[in-house]
Amino acid sequence: MAVVGGSIAGSAFAGAAARLGAERVVVLERSPGRLEDRGVGLCTHNDRFDELVRAGHLAADTRRHRLTVRRWVTRGPTGEGDGPDGRGRLLWDQPFPFHSHHWAVLWQALRERTPARVEYRLGATVTAVGGNDGDSGDDGGAWTEDADGGRETYDLVIGADGYRSVVRAAVCPQAAPEYAGYVCWRGSYDTALLDELPGGAAAWPEEECITACYRGGQVVIYRIPGLEPGRTQVNWVFYAPTPAWLHPDGATSVPAGTLTDGRLDELRQLAEQHLPPYWAGVVTLTPRERTLLQPVYDLVAPHRTAGRLLIGGDAATVVRPHNTSGAVKALQDAHAFERAGAGAAGSWSALLAAYDRERSAAGRELVDLGRTLGRAQVTEAPDWSAMDGPAMAAWWQHQLTGSGGFGGHALGRTEPSS
């Protein structure tokens, strides 16, 4: 089997393929170097993390940071101020049973659990994939093609190559990322820098995830593990209207370290205009080399398999970050693939059909929930100045009606929720 893409989804699928007994598993990763420098944060619900540990996909001692409460705040009314610490007016303390992760630390933990016989090829750019002769999943095979036109054949090619997926283009070419109408600025840095703020790090308890709301967007801020054990980093995601200079007519992003002085100044002005002073300071402390911008996209593939091709992770569904389910979604895709293979009795068509059936339904629900959360929290947000704890709790529950997907569905769920 070949796995196109070697990040979190790709590593999880490679491990699953090896455990299924594939004679040869090759991971084709286009990046020429190791991936440890990807510094974005992510979260996993405590229950979803425990399920993945029991299923063998994660180690129980995977480094993570414990969160217990999500504190929703907004700027205080004019004349009232934002409190003595500048942290804003409290809207709601929401129970938040999640762990946060550093992307690279979680990826490394997955790599360490991947069987040694899995072959990783770095700098291997796949430009095209396809199926060999045969109309059913049990005939033929599949191939990958590199930038020099060289082809290799496999029994199965798995696309875990992200939202610009080459494999998805072959599986369902009609599926493409759709721009949601707003962006997220992102940043991370060592928590030692918080000492530069009034009140320092002590003003922000370590177990708090902060959501600072304003009309037209919000910023979500939480700590994540550092690359070195014992260290922590600040991680933030700032949802905001589309900058005038950005033209997201195709899947795009602005990588860390490439934003100009003018564009960084635009971010600073956004923070100072809309956020309580302490949280504006948390955002504007971020070094240029740790600041990036990502347009927000939705994507759901109508099907996940074609012949001997299969897609998972962001290649199959791109879910808005409001769901807090991205890593869980990718690992659950790999789990569903492994479970389908174990029950397929040697039949490729049975494996592919079982995987497609389970994960396509779950993916559609997660994308729909992401859209609902995006409308409620960004594009059609309430008047935050009129909200209090009871109103916030009712507003939140309304967003989740008919969905069990915040933080990801329970592992192994096979039927859509009612």
Coordinates of C-alpha atoms in Angstrom, one line a residue, residues 94-234:
Q94 CA -18.2 26.7 29.9
P95 CA -17.0 23.2 31.1
F96 CA -14.3 22.2 28.6
P97 CA -13.0 18.6 29.0
F98 CA -10.2 18.7 26.4
H99 CA -6.5 18.3 26.1
S100 CA -4.4 20.5 23.9
H101 CA -1.5 19.3 21.7
H102 CA 1.3 20.8 19.7
W103 CA 0.9 19.5 16.2
A104 CA 4.5 18.3 15.9
V105 CA 4.5 16.6 19.3
L106 CA 1.3 14.6 18.4
W107 CA 2.8 13.8 15.0
Q108 CA 6.0 12.5 16.5
A109 CA 4.0 10.4 19.0
L110 CA 2.2 8.8 16.0
R111 CA 5.5 8.3 14.1
E112 CA 7.0 6.5 17.1
R113 CA 4.1 4.0 17.1
T114 CA 4.3 3.3 13.4
P115 CA 5.9 -0.1 12.8
A116 CA 9.6 0.1 11.8
R117 CA 9.0 -1.7 8.5
V118 CA 6.9 1.3 7.2
E119 CA 9.0 3.1 4.6
Y120 CA 8.9 6.9 4.7
R121 CA 10.1 8.8 1.6
L122 CA 10.6 12.5 2.2
G123 CA 10.7 14.9 -0.8
A124 CA 8.5 12.4 -2.7
T125 CA 6.0 14.6 -4.7
V126 CA 3.1 12.7 -6.1
T127 CA 1.7 14.5 -9.2
A128 CA -1.0 12.0 -10.2
V129 CA -2.6 8.8 -9.2
G130 CA -5.0 6.3 -10.9
G131 CA -6.4 2.9 -11.1
N132 CA -5.2 0.0 -13.2
D133 CA -7.6 -2.0 -15.4
G134 CA -10.5 -3.6 -13.6
D135 CA -14.0 -2.3 -12.8
S136 CA -14.4 -3.5 -9.2
G137 CA -12.4 -3.0 -6.1
D138 CA -11.1 -6.6 -6.2
D139 CA -9.6 -6.2 -9.7
G140 CA -6.5 -4.3 -10.9
G141 CA -4.7 -2.1 -8.4
A142 CA -3.5 1.6 -8.4
W143 CA -0.5 3.6 -9.3
T144 CA 1.3 6.8 -8.3
E145 CA 3.3 9.1 -10.6
D146 CA 6.1 11.4 -9.5
A147 CA 7.3 14.8 -10.9
D148 CA 9.6 13.0 -13.3
G149 CA 6.8 10.9 -14.7
G150 CA 7.9 7.7 -13.0
R151 CA 5.1 5.3 -11.9
E152 CA 4.9 2.7 -9.1
T153 CA 2.0 0.3 -8.7
Y154 CA 0.3 -0.8 -5.5
D155 CA -2.7 -2.8 -4.4
L156 CA -4.1 0.3 -2.8
V157 CA -3.3 4.0 -2.8
I158 CA -4.4 6.1 0.3
G159 CA -4.7 9.8 -0.1
A160 CA -3.9 11.6 3.2
D161 CA -2.5 14.6 1.4
G162 CA -4.6 17.4 2.8
Y163 CA -7.1 19.8 1.4
R164 CA -5.1 20.2 -1.9
S165 CA -5.2 16.4 -2.4
V166 CA -4.0 14.9 -5.6
V167 CA -5.7 11.6 -4.7
R168 CA -9.1 13.3 -4.1
A169 CA -8.9 14.8 -7.6
A170 CA -8.8 11.3 -8.9
V171 CA -11.5 9.9 -6.5
C172 CA -14.0 12.7 -6.9
P173 CA -12.8 15.6 -9.1
Q174 CA -16.0 17.5 -8.5
A175 CA -15.1 18.1 -4.8
A176 CA -13.2 21.2 -4.0
P177 CA -12.6 23.5 -1.0
E178 CA -15.3 26.2 -0.7
Y179 CA -14.3 29.5 1.0
A180 CA -16.3 30.2 4.1
G181 CA -16.1 34.0 3.8
Y182 CA -13.6 34.7 6.6
V183 CA -10.0 33.9 7.7
C184 CA -8.1 32.7 10.7
W185 CA -4.9 34.4 11.7
R186 CA -2.8 32.0 13.8
G187 CA 0.2 32.2 16.0
S188 CA 2.2 30.4 18.7
Y189 CA 5.2 31.2 21.0
D190 CA 6.9 30.2 24.2
T191 CA 4.8 31.2 27.3
A192 CA 7.9 33.0 28.8
L193 CA 7.0 35.9 26.6
L194 CA 3.9 36.5 28.6
D195 CA 6.1 38.1 31.3
E196 CA 6.1 41.2 29.1
L197 CA 2.3 41.7 29.7
P198 CA 0.8 43.6 32.7
G199 CA 0.1 40.8 35.1
G200 CA 2.3 38.4 33.2
A201 CA 1.3 34.7 32.8
A202 CA -0.2 34.7 36.3
A203 CA -3.3 36.6 35.0
W204 CA -4.2 33.6 32.9
P205 CA -4.8 30.3 34.7
E206 CA -3.2 27.4 32.7
E207 CA -6.4 25.3 32.5
E208 CA -8.4 28.1 30.7
C209 CA -9.2 28.2 27.1
I210 CA -10.2 31.8 26.2
T211 CA -12.7 32.8 23.6
A212 CA -12.8 36.6 23.2
C213 CA -15.7 37.6 21.0
Y214 CA -16.4 40.7 19.0
R215 CA -19.0 41.5 16.2
G216 CA -17.6 39.7 13.1
G217 CA -15.1 37.3 14.7
Q218 CA -13.4 35.9 17.8
V219 CA -10.0 34.8 19.0
V220 CA -9.5 31.4 20.7
I221 CA -6.4 31.2 22.9
Y222 CA -5.0 28.3 24.9
R223 CA -1.7 26.8 26.0
I224 CA -0.1 23.8 24.3
P225 CA 2.9 21.6 25.1
G226 CA 6.2 22.9 23.9
L227 CA 8.6 20.9 21.7
E228 CA 10.7 20.4 24.8
P229 CA 9.2 18.4 27.7
G230 CA 8.3 20.7 30.6
R231 CA 7.8 23.8 28.4
T232 CA 4.5 25.3 27.2
Q233 CA 3.5 27.6 24.3
V234 CA 0.7 30.0 23.7

